[in-house]
mmCIF file of C-alpha atoms in Angstrom:
data_model
loop_
_atom_site.group_PDB
_atom_site.id
_atom_site.type_symbol
_atom_site.label_atom_id
_atom_site.label_comp_id
_atom_site.label_asym_id
_atom_site.label_seq_id
_atom_site.Cartn_x
_atom_site.Cartn_y
_atom_site.Cartn_z
ATOM 1 C CA VAL G 1 13.005 -15.479 13.320
ATOM 2 C CA LYS G 2 15.348 -15.182 16.517
ATOM 3 C CA ALA G 3 17.637 -18.269 15.575
ATOM 4 C CA LEU G 4 17.765 -16.732 12.430
ATOM 5 C CA VAL G 5 18.740 -13.305 12.985
ATOM 6 C CA LEU G 6 21.461 -14.216 15.806
ATOM 7 C CA LYS G 7 23.025 -16.505 13.522
ATOM 8 C CA GLU G 8 23.527 -14.126 10.286
ATOM 9 C CA LYS G 9 24.592 -11.562 12.996
ATOM 10 C CA ILE G 10 21.548 -9.088 11.170
ATOM 11 C CA GLU G 11 22.154 -5.692 12.397
ATOM 12 C CA LEU G 12 19.087 -3.992 10.616
ATOM 13 C CA VAL G 13 15.646 -5.450 9.793
ATOM 14 C CA VAL G 14 13.599 -4.079 7.596
ATOM 15 C CA VAL G 15 9.689 -5.385 7.653
ATOM 16 C CA GLY G 16 7.995 -5.932 4.270
ATOM 17 C CA PRO G 17 4.942 -8.152 4.473
ATOM 18 C CA GLU G 18 1.736 -6.434 6.945
ATOM 19 C CA GLU G 19 0.992 -9.141 8.728
ATOM 20 C CA PRO G 20 4.272 -9.596 11.085
ATOM 21 C CA LEU G 21 3.855 -5.969 11.839
ATOM 22 C CA VAL G 22 0.022 -6.158 12.807
ATOM 23 C CA ASN G 23 1.064 -9.276 15.078
ATOM 24 C CA GLY G 24 3.630 -7.095 16.765
ATOM 25 C CA ILE G 25 7.117 -8.288 15.582
ATOM 26 C CA HIS G 26 8.825 -4.812 16.497
ATOM 27 C CA ASP G 27 7.508 -5.643 20.132
ATOM 28 C CA PHE G 28 9.164 -9.182 19.688
ATOM 29 C CA PHE G 29 12.384 -7.625 19.056
ATOM 30 C CA LEU G 30 12.194 -4.800 21.739
ATOM 31 C CA ASN G 31 11.033 -7.485 24.589
ATOM 32 C CA ASP G 32 13.757 -9.576 23.996
ATOM 33 C CA VAL G 33 17.010 -9.240 25.687
ATOM 34 C CA ASP G 34 19.202 -10.750 22.782
ATOM 35 C CA LEU G 35 16.866 -8.784 19.843
ATOM 36 C CA ALA G 36 16.484 -5.198 21.651
ATOM 37 C CA GLY G 37 19.402 -3.290 20.249
ATOM 38 C CA ILE G 38 18.370 -4.349 16.392
ATOM 39 C CA PRO G 39 16.903 -1.584 15.029
ATOM 40 C CA VAL G 40 13.264 -2.477 13.452
ATOM 41 C CA ILE G 41 12.165 -0.367 10.696
ATOM 42 C CA GLY G 42 7.908 -0.556 11.298
ATOM 43 C CA PRO G 43 5.488 0.141 14.102
ATOM 44 C CA LYS G 44 4.819 -1.623 17.033
ATOM 45 C CA LYS G 45 1.306 -3.598 17.142
ATOM 46 C CA GLU G 46 -0.138 -0.338 18.492
ATOM 47 C CA GLY G 47 0.721 1.929 15.424
ATOM 48 C CA ALA G 48 0.233 -1.203 12.750
ATOM 49 C CA ILE G 49 -3.449 -1.163 13.483
ATOM 50 C CA LEU G 50 -3.825 1.335 11.112
ATOM 51 C CA GLU G 51 -3.810 -0.682 8.570
ATOM 52 C CA GLY G 52 -4.520 -3.947 10.781
ATOM 53 C CA SER G 53 -7.780 -2.532 11.174
ATOM 54 C CA LYS G 54 -10.192 -0.367 8.171
ATOM 55 C CA ASP G 55 -12.662 0.716 11.217
ATOM 56 C CA PHE G 56 -9.735 1.831 13.406
ATOM 57 C CA SER G 57 -8.045 4.216 10.238
ATOM 58 C CA LYS G 58 -11.476 5.799 9.631
ATOM 59 C CA GLN G 59 -12.228 6.480 13.311
ATOM 60 C CA PHE G 60 -8.651 7.851 13.536
ATOM 61 C CA MET G 61 -9.248 9.705 10.035
ATOM 62 C CA ALA G 62 -12.587 11.490 11.219
ATOM 63 C CA ARG G 63 -11.076 12.303 14.760
ATOM 64 C CA HIS G 64 -8.018 13.944 13.489
ATOM 65 C CA GLY G 65 -10.237 15.824 10.404
ATOM 66 C CA ILE G 66 -8.201 14.242 7.513
ATOM 67 C CA PRO G 67 -10.221 14.094 4.445
ATOM 68 C CA THR G 68 -11.160 10.828 3.446
ATOM 69 C CA PRO G 69 -14.956 9.226 1.969
ATOM 70 C CA GLY G 70 -18.020 8.783 4.365
ATOM 71 C CA SER G 71 -18.338 5.619 5.874
ATOM 72 C CA GLN G 72 -19.979 3.089 8.774
ATOM 73 C CA SER G 73 -19.222 -0.106 10.254
ATOM 74 C CA PHE G 74 -21.340 -3.113 10.781
ATOM 75 C CA THR G 75 -20.960 -6.430 12.726
ATOM 76 C CA ASN G 76 -23.429 -9.527 12.740
ATOM 77 C CA ASP G 77 -25.101 -8.112 15.418
ATOM 78 C CA THR G 78 -26.045 -5.168 13.572
ATOM 79 C CA LEU G 79 -26.745 -6.822 9.924
ATOM 80 C CA SER G 80 -30.152 -5.750 10.020
ATOM 81 C CA GLU G 81 -28.863 -1.849 10.664
ATOM 82 C CA GLY G 82 -26.032 -2.674 7.594
ATOM 83 C CA LEU G 83 -28.959 -4.119 5.087
ATOM 84 C CA ALA G 84 -31.228 -0.581 5.473
ATOM 85 C CA TYR G 85 -27.710 1.485 5.449
ATOM 86 C CA LEU G 86 -27.866 0.082 1.851
ATOM 87 C CA GLU G 87 -30.797 0.578 0.805
ATOM 88 C CA ASN G 88 -29.925 4.294 0.398
ATOM 89 C CA HIS G 89 -26.262 4.342 -0.499
ATOM 90 C CA SER G 90 -25.191 5.478 -3.584
ATOM 91 C CA LEU G 91 -23.664 3.270 -6.337
ATOM 92 C CA PRO G 92 -21.721 1.835 -6.610
ATOM 93 C CA ILE G 93 -20.812 0.894 -2.958
ATOM 94 C CA VAL G 94 -17.502 -0.269 -1.346
ATOM 95 C CA LEU G 95 -17.172 -3.156 1.008
ATOM 96 C CA LYS G 96 -14.026 -3.678 3.030
ATOM 97 C CA ALA G 97 -13.307 -6.099 5.635
ATOM 98 C CA ASP G 98 -11.870 -4.693 8.798
ATOM 99 C CA GLY G 99 -8.872 -7.028 8.900
ATOM 100 C CA LEU G 100 -6.251 -8.401 6.940
ATOM 101 C CA ALA G 101 -7.679 -10.467 4.074
ATOM 102 C CA ALA G 102 -4.520 -10.810 1.906
ATOM 103 C CA GLY G 103 -5.587 -7.991 -0.182
ATOM 104 C CA LYS G 104 -8.962 -9.258 -1.486
ATOM 105 C CA GLY G 105 -10.701 -7.833 1.009
ATOM 106 C CA VAL G 106 -12.341 -4.483 -0.630
ATOM 107 C CA LEU G 107 -15.086 -5.134 -3.283
ATOM 108 C CA ILE G 108 -17.010 -2.965 -5.285
ATOM 109 C CA CYS G 109 -20.595 -3.789 -6.117
ATOM 110 C CA GLN G 110 -22.724 -2.051 -8.707
ATOM 111 C CA THR G 111 -26.206 -3.108 -7.067
ATOM 112 C CA VAL G 112 -27.736 -2.803 -3.713
ATOM 113 C CA ALA G 113 -28.603 -6.272 -4.146
ATOM 114 C CA GLU G 114 -25.524 -7.248 -4.936
ATOM 115 C CA ALA G 115 -23.874 -5.492 -1.879
ATOM 116 C CA LYS G 116 -26.580 -6.803 0.516
ATOM 117 C CA GLU G 117 -25.411 -10.531 -0.536
ATOM 118 C CA GLU G 118 -21.653 -9.600 -0.236
ATOM 119 C CA LEU G 119 -22.446 -8.232 3.270
ATOM 120 C CA GLN G 120 -23.809 -10.966 4.532
ATOM 121 C CA LEU G 121 -21.093 -13.412 3.117
ATOM 122 C CA MET G 122 -18.161 -11.397 4.416
ATOM 123 C CA LEU G 123 -20.222 -11.252 8.076
ATOM 124 C CA GLY G 124 -20.793 -14.904 7.526
ATOM 125 C CA GLY G 125 -17.001 -15.814 7.147
ATOM 126 C CA LYS G 126 -16.123 -15.176 3.811
ATOM 127 C CA PHE G 127 -12.810 -13.535 4.872
ATOM 128 C CA GLY G 128 -12.697 -15.675 7.815
ATOM 129 C CA ASN G 129 -12.583 -13.080 11.335
ATOM 130 C CA ALA G 130 -10.850 -10.327 9.050
ATOM 131 C CA GLY G 131 -14.460 -9.471 8.109
ATOM 132 C CA SER G 132 -16.163 -10.093 11.635
ATOM 133 C CA LEU G 133 -16.516 -6.307 11.071
ATOM 134 C CA VAL G 134 -17.159 -4.420 7.224
ATOM 135 C CA VAL G 135 -16.756 -0.901 6.594
ATOM 136 C CA ILE G 136 -19.304 0.470 3.911
ATOM 137 C CA GLU G 137 -17.636 3.343 2.192
ATOM 138 C CA GLU G 138 -18.656 5.867 -0.277
ATOM 139 C CA TYR G 139 -17.467 5.157 -3.839
ATOM 140 C CA LEU G 140 -14.948 7.800 -5.093
ATOM 141 C CA THR G 141 -14.519 8.673 -8.886
ATOM 142 C CA GLY G 142 -10.942 9.811 -9.680
ATOM 143 C CA ILE G 143 -7.359 8.971 -9.950
ATOM 144 C CA GLU G 144 -5.574 6.860 -7.719
ATOM 145 C CA LEU G 145 -1.916 7.345 -6.142
ATOM 146 C CA SER G 146 0.410 6.364 -3.367
ATOM 147 C CA VAL G 147 2.350 8.386 -1.380
ATOM 148 C CA PHE G 148 5.070 7.101 1.196
ATOM 149 C CA VAL G 149 6.588 8.801 4.783
ATOM 150 C CA LEU G 150 9.404 7.494 7.014
ATOM 151 C CA THR G 151 9.150 8.505 10.652
ATOM 152 C CA ASP G 152 10.691 8.490 13.228
ATOM 153 C CA GLY G 153 7.822 9.554 15.392
ATOM 154 C CA ASP G 154 8.510 13.220 16.082
ATOM 155 C CA ASN G 155 9.694 13.921 12.437
ATOM 156 C CA TYR G 156 9.202 12.630 9.136
ATOM 157 C CA VAL G 157 10.534 12.688 5.406
ATOM 158 C CA ILE G 158 8.383 12.287 1.931
ATOM 159 C CA LEU G 159 9.437 9.774 -0.235
ATOM 160 C CA PRO G 160 8.844 9.542 -4.060
ATOM 161 C CA GLU G 161 5.099 8.995 -5.081
ATOM 162 C CA ALA G 162 3.924 6.273 -7.056
ATOM 163 C CA LYS G 163 1.474 5.277 -9.137
ATOM 164 C CA ASP G 164 0.641 1.394 -9.249
ATOM 165 C CA TYR G 165 -1.986 -0.781 -11.337
ATOM 166 C CA LYS G 166 -3.680 -3.184 -9.745
ATOM 167 C CA LYS G 167 -5.892 -5.018 -12.771
ATOM 168 C CA ILE G 168 -4.805 -7.613 -14.732
ATOM 169 C CA GLY G 169 -5.959 -6.938 -18.141
ATOM 170 C CA GLN G 170 -4.944 -4.018 -20.496
ATOM 171 C CA GLY G 171 -6.747 -0.971 -20.196
ATOM 172 C CA ASP G 172 -6.980 -1.666 -16.522
ATOM 173 C CA SER G 173 -9.718 -4.518 -16.753
ATOM 174 C CA GLY G 174 -10.519 -7.508 -14.981
ATOM 175 C CA LEU G 175 -9.744 -8.819 -11.744
ATOM 176 C CA ASN G 176 -7.728 -7.209 -9.064
ATOM 177 C CA THR G 177 -4.036 -8.357 -8.487
ATOM 178 C CA GLY G 178 -1.468 -7.918 -6.217
ATOM 179 C CA GLY G 179 -0.176 -5.104 -9.085
ATOM 180 C CA MET G 180 0.752 -5.644 -12.414
ATOM 181 C CA GLY G 181 3.227 -2.488 -12.523
ATOM 182 C CA SER G 182 3.754 0.699 -11.160
ATOM 183 C CA VAL G 183 5.656 4.167 -12.313
ATOM 184 C CA SER G 184 7.328 7.099 -10.115
ATOM 185 C CA PRO G 185 7.003 10.208 -10.637
ATOM 186 C CA VAL G 186 3.139 10.479 -10.999
ATOM 187 C CA PRO G 187 2.680 13.081 -13.863
ATOM 188 C CA PHE G 188 -0.374 14.150 -12.290
ATOM 189 C CA ALA G 189 1.071 15.039 -9.140
ATOM 190 C CA ASP G 190 2.263 18.460 -8.918
ATOM 191 C CA GLU G 191 3.959 20.391 -6.402
ATOM 192 C CA LYS G 192 1.025 22.112 -5.568
ATOM 193 C CA PHE G 193 -1.296 18.803 -5.371
ATOM 194 C CA LEU G 194 1.611 17.077 -3.233
ATOM 195 C CA LYS G 195 1.436 20.121 -0.829
ATOM 196 C CA GLU G 196 -2.124 19.621 -0.125
ATOM 197 C CA VAL G 197 -1.400 16.093 0.462
ATOM 198 C CA GLU G 198 1.195 17.048 3.104
ATOM 199 C CA GLU G 199 -0.926 19.650 4.873
ATOM 200 C CA SER G 200 -4.162 18.172 4.712
ATOM 201 C CA ILE G 201 -2.988 14.076 5.085
ATOM 202 C CA ILE G 202 0.294 13.851 6.103
ATOM 203 C CA ILE G 203 0.733 16.364 9.113
ATOM 204 C CA PRO G 204 -2.773 15.521 10.609
ATOM 205 C CA THR G 205 -1.516 11.860 10.650
ATOM 206 C CA ILE G 206 1.938 12.242 11.826
ATOM 207 C CA GLU G 207 0.331 14.931 14.731
ATOM 208 C CA GLY G 208 -2.708 12.801 15.315
ATOM 209 C CA LEU G 209 -0.808 9.703 16.199
ATOM 210 C CA LYS G 210 1.037 12.290 18.624
ATOM 211 C CA LYS G 211 -2.133 13.387 20.132
ATOM 212 C CA ASP G 212 -3.381 9.334 20.287
ATOM 213 C CA LYS G 213 -0.048 8.746 22.171
ATOM 214 C CA ILE G 214 0.666 6.161 19.878
ATOM 215 C CA ASN G 215 4.584 6.348 18.916
ATOM 216 C CA TYR G 216 4.785 5.103 15.495
ATOM 217 C CA THR G 217 8.466 4.663 13.622
ATOM 218 C CA GLY G 218 8.848 3.552 10.341
ATOM 219 C CA PHE G 219 6.859 3.645 6.604
ATOM 220 C CA ILE G 220 3.496 5.097 6.686
ATOM 221 C CA PHE G 221 2.074 4.325 2.998
ATOM 222 C CA PHE G 222 -0.922 6.917 2.302
ATOM 223 C CA GLY G 223 -3.469 5.206 -0.227
ATOM 224 C CA LEU G 224 -4.846 8.473 -2.065
ATOM 225 C CA PHE G 225 -7.440 9.627 -4.365
ATOM 226 C CA LYS G 226 -7.291 12.719 -6.375
ATOM 227 C CA VAL G 227 -10.774 13.827 -6.759
ATOM 228 C CA GLY G 228 -10.978 17.302 -9.000
ATOM 229 C CA ASP G 229 -7.904 18.763 -7.807
ATOM 230 C CA LYS G 230 -8.048 17.409 -4.110
ATOM 231 C CA PRO G 231 -6.435 14.410 -1.808
ATOM 232 C CA MET G 232 -8.441 12.368 -0.374
ATOM 233 C CA ILE G 233 -7.344 9.307 1.638
ATOM 234 C CA ILE G 234 -9.230 5.692 1.126
ATOM 235 C CA GLU G 235 -6.264 3.666 3.396
ATOM 236 C CA TYR G 236 -3.282 3.628 5.442
ATOM 237 C CA ASN G 237 -0.557 0.817 4.972
ATOM 238 C CA CYS G 238 2.252 0.580 7.361
ATOM 239 C CA ARG G 239 4.822 -0.714 5.121
ATOM 240 C CA MET G 240 5.789 0.358 1.742
ATOM 241 C CA GLY G 241 3.717 -1.202 -1.382
ATOM 242 C CA ASP G 242 4.677 -3.764 -3.998
ATOM 243 C CA PRO G 243 5.086 -3.271 -6.608
ATOM 244 C CA GLU G 244 5.700 0.401 -5.904
ATOM 245 C CA THR G 245 8.683 -0.069 -3.676
ATOM 246 C CA GLU G 246 10.534 -1.230 -7.074
ATOM 247 C CA SER G 247 9.543 2.191 -8.718
ATOM 248 C CA VAL G 248 10.172 4.610 -5.516
ATOM 249 C CA ILE G 249 13.621 3.413 -4.113
ATOM 250 C CA PRO G 250 15.802 4.001 -7.169
ATOM 251 C CA ARG G 251 14.772 7.415 -6.835
ATOM 252 C CA ILE G 252 16.100 8.013 -3.638
ATOM 253 C CA GLU G 253 19.494 9.329 -3.990
ATOM 254 C CA ASN G 254 20.510 8.497 -0.260
ATOM 255 C CA ASP G 255 22.163 5.395 1.483
ATOM 256 C CA LEU G 256 18.975 3.567 2.594
ATOM 257 C CA VAL G 257 21.060 2.070 5.716
ATOM 258 C CA ASP G 258 21.713 5.802 6.623
ATOM 259 C CA LEU G 259 18.333 6.616 6.109
ATOM 260 C CA PHE G 260 16.835 3.852 8.058
ATOM 261 C CA LEU G 261 19.701 4.290 10.859
ATOM 262 C CA ALA G 262 18.066 7.877 11.121
ATOM 263 C CA VAL G 263 14.937 6.449 11.523
ATOM 264 C CA ALA G 264 16.034 3.792 14.280
ATOM 265 C CA GLY G 265 17.806 6.851 16.238
ATOM 266 C CA LYS G 266 15.333 9.196 15.979
ATOM 267 C CA LYS G 267 17.205 11.634 14.022
ATOM 268 C CA LEU G 268 15.192 12.519 10.804
ATOM 269 C CA GLY G 269 14.747 16.198 11.982
ATOM 270 C CA GLY G 270 16.919 18.144 9.513
ATOM 271 C CA TYR G 271 17.435 15.378 7.644
ATOM 272 C CA GLN G 272 18.170 16.179 3.719
ATOM 273 C CA LEU G 273 16.697 13.474 1.392
ATOM 274 C CA ASN G 274 17.691 13.374 -1.761
ATOM 275 C CA ILE G 275 15.015 12.400 -5.048
ATOM 276 C CA SER G 276 16.274 11.870 -8.197
ATOM 277 C CA PRO G 277 14.058 13.820 -10.895
ATOM 278 C CA LYS G 278 14.531 10.521 -13.392
ATOM 279 C CA ASN G 279 11.987 8.284 -14.282
ATOM 280 C CA ALA G 280 11.076 4.922 -12.957
ATOM 281 C CA ALA G 281 8.915 2.190 -14.332
ATOM 282 C CA THR G 282 8.187 -1.572 -13.132
ATOM 283 C CA VAL G 283 6.251 -3.946 -15.471
ATOM 284 C CA MET G 284 5.139 -7.716 -13.301
ATOM 285 C CA VAL G 285 5.582 -10.810 -15.390
ATOM 286 C CA VAL G 286 3.017 -13.666 -14.134
ATOM 287 C CA ALA G 287 2.326 -16.974 -14.890
ATOM 288 C CA GLY G 288 -0.771 -17.335 -17.254
ATOM 289 C CA GLY G 289 -4.150 -17.658 -14.935
ATOM 290 C CA TYR G 290 -2.933 -15.577 -12.307
ATOM 291 C CA PRO G 291 -4.386 -13.872 -9.845
ATOM 292 C CA GLY G 292 -6.748 -17.118 -10.215
ATOM 293 C CA ASP G 293 -5.083 -20.458 -10.195
ATOM 294 C CA TYR G 294 -2.058 -20.797 -12.301
ATOM 295 C CA GLU G 295 0.352 -24.130 -13.362
ATOM 296 C CA LYS G 296 4.048 -23.754 -11.436
ATOM 297 C CA GLY G 297 7.073 -25.538 -12.723
ATOM 298 C CA LYS G 298 7.731 -23.973 -16.079
ATOM 299 C CA ALA G 299 10.860 -23.228 -17.073
ATOM 300 C CA ILE G 300 11.963 -19.742 -17.302
ATOM 301 C CA THR G 301 14.608 -18.392 -19.949
ATOM 302 C CA GLY G 302 15.991 -15.365 -21.169
ATOM 303 C CA ILE G 303 16.583 -13.588 -17.273
ATOM 304 C CA ASP G 304 18.410 -14.974 -14.122
ATOM 305 C CA ASN G 305 15.191 -13.741 -12.182
ATOM 306 C CA ILE G 306 11.460 -13.202 -12.760
ATOM 307 C CA ARG G 307 8.704 -11.586 -11.036
ATOM 308 C CA LYS G 308 9.398 -7.792 -12.288
ATOM 309 C CA SER G 309 11.452 -5.422 -14.695
ATOM 310 C CA THR G 310 12.008 -1.997 -13.544
ATOM 311 C CA ALA G 311 13.832 0.901 -15.751
ATOM 312 C CA PHE G 312 15.286 3.941 -14.822
ATOM 313 C CA GLN G 313 15.168 6.727 -17.006
ATOM 314 C CA ASP G 314 15.382 10.545 -17.988
ATOM 315 C CA SER G 315 11.880 10.562 -19.439
ATOM 316 C CA GLN G 316 9.260 8.600 -18.229
ATOM 317 C CA PHE G 317 8.406 7.474 -21.905
ATOM 318 C CA GLU G 318 12.245 6.072 -22.065
ATOM 319 C CA ALA G 319 11.198 4.300 -18.707
ATOM 320 C CA LEU G 320 8.319 2.544 -19.748
ATOM 321 C CA GLN G 321 9.715 1.378 -22.956
ATOM 322 C CA SER G 322 12.812 -0.223 -21.596
ATOM 323 C CA ALA G 323 10.597 -1.809 -18.287
ATOM 324 C CA THR G 324 8.542 -3.540 -21.279
ATOM 325 C CA ALA G 325 11.300 -4.391 -23.419
ATOM 326 C CA ASP G 326 12.743 -5.992 -20.430
ATOM 327 C CA ALA G 327 9.500 -7.743 -19.800
ATOM 328 C CA ALA G 328 9.197 -9.088 -23.215
ATOM 329 C CA ARG G 329 12.702 -10.330 -22.924
ATOM 330 C CA ILE G 330 11.614 -12.876 -20.239
ATOM 331 C CA TYR G 331 10.275 -16.552 -21.915
ATOM 332 C CA PHE G 332 8.293 -19.388 -19.941
ATOM 333 C CA ASP G 333 5.240 -20.972 -21.254
ATOM 334 C CA GLY G 334 2.056 -18.999 -19.926
ATOM 335 C CA LYS G 335 4.211 -15.764 -19.554
ATOM 336 C CA TYR G 336 2.044 -12.586 -19.059
ATOM 337 C CA PHE G 337 2.528 -9.015 -18.745
ATOM 338 C CA ARG G 338 0.651 -6.122 -18.996
ATOM 339 C CA GLU G 339 2.347 -3.705 -22.227
ATOM 340 C CA ASP G 340 0.351 -0.914 -21.407
ATOM 341 C CA ILE G 341 1.821 -0.025 -18.240
ATOM 342 C CA GLY G 342 2.026 3.614 -17.484
ATOM 343 C CA PHE G 343 1.140 4.553 -20.967
ATOM 344 C CA ASP G 344 -2.145 6.545 -19.976
ATOM 345 C CA LEU G 345 0.263 8.935 -18.288
ATOM 346 C CA VAL G 346 2.469 10.144 -21.140
#
């Protein structure tokens, strides 16, 4: 990394994946005499633990009074207690590997028997070291969305919210994926609800980091559920999400480099973030068989780049129509995309 940064004369680094942040890429830059002057957007290792450990984040939420579903954590040493805990747990049951598991470490079990089997498999190495501790969490019934902030450690700005679609199948059915599409803004997240998010979740998180003496700079991704008319948080990420980013960034009217430099220079106090009222929609184009095994090496026609189609229009319906039509124009053998992304919201 160092050789590439110096060779290409990189002047600003924005970290996308979670693993380098959890492993301390920001610390690496700060501790290297040749890299220390290059701004890095993303928390240091001590802050990235918010995403790197589900157990840590749940304890953080509880410690600072941030609304989140109830949970308990178990290891191999407390497996018998974990199995007993499951006996009296309401259904469905959510099991989460504590560490990073490439997005596959969250399981929703429909029966106690299934939950017991999965708990033993997880603690037995199903997800490697990531599952050496497992969080058992209450299942929430509500609507999921994501809210994002950028913080310089003292102040913060709230970025546009987004809703992503994780399931592979039409109607949100089938296996979980890395994301099949997203929309922004989110119609059910009105001004009153987003104000509640700020007051009950964002502010306590920023203040909690300060109280815990964690100097956190960069993105915080709040994975939320709207339960009734109240927000609850189920996870933190220490970076932007994919495919949410593709629908969030077009709505930010500010120069992104100026925004990132304000974060790096601790100058977010009084920063005016301008958000477009227009609508963005993203549709992912994937290979047949995804998220399981799929054949690679197919020729692609109809577009220069493959992966996603993002549209930016005055109305959400227009954005959805445009993004879906763009996805349809891409052609390769086995191509697949969801044709219903976002249409449940209009």
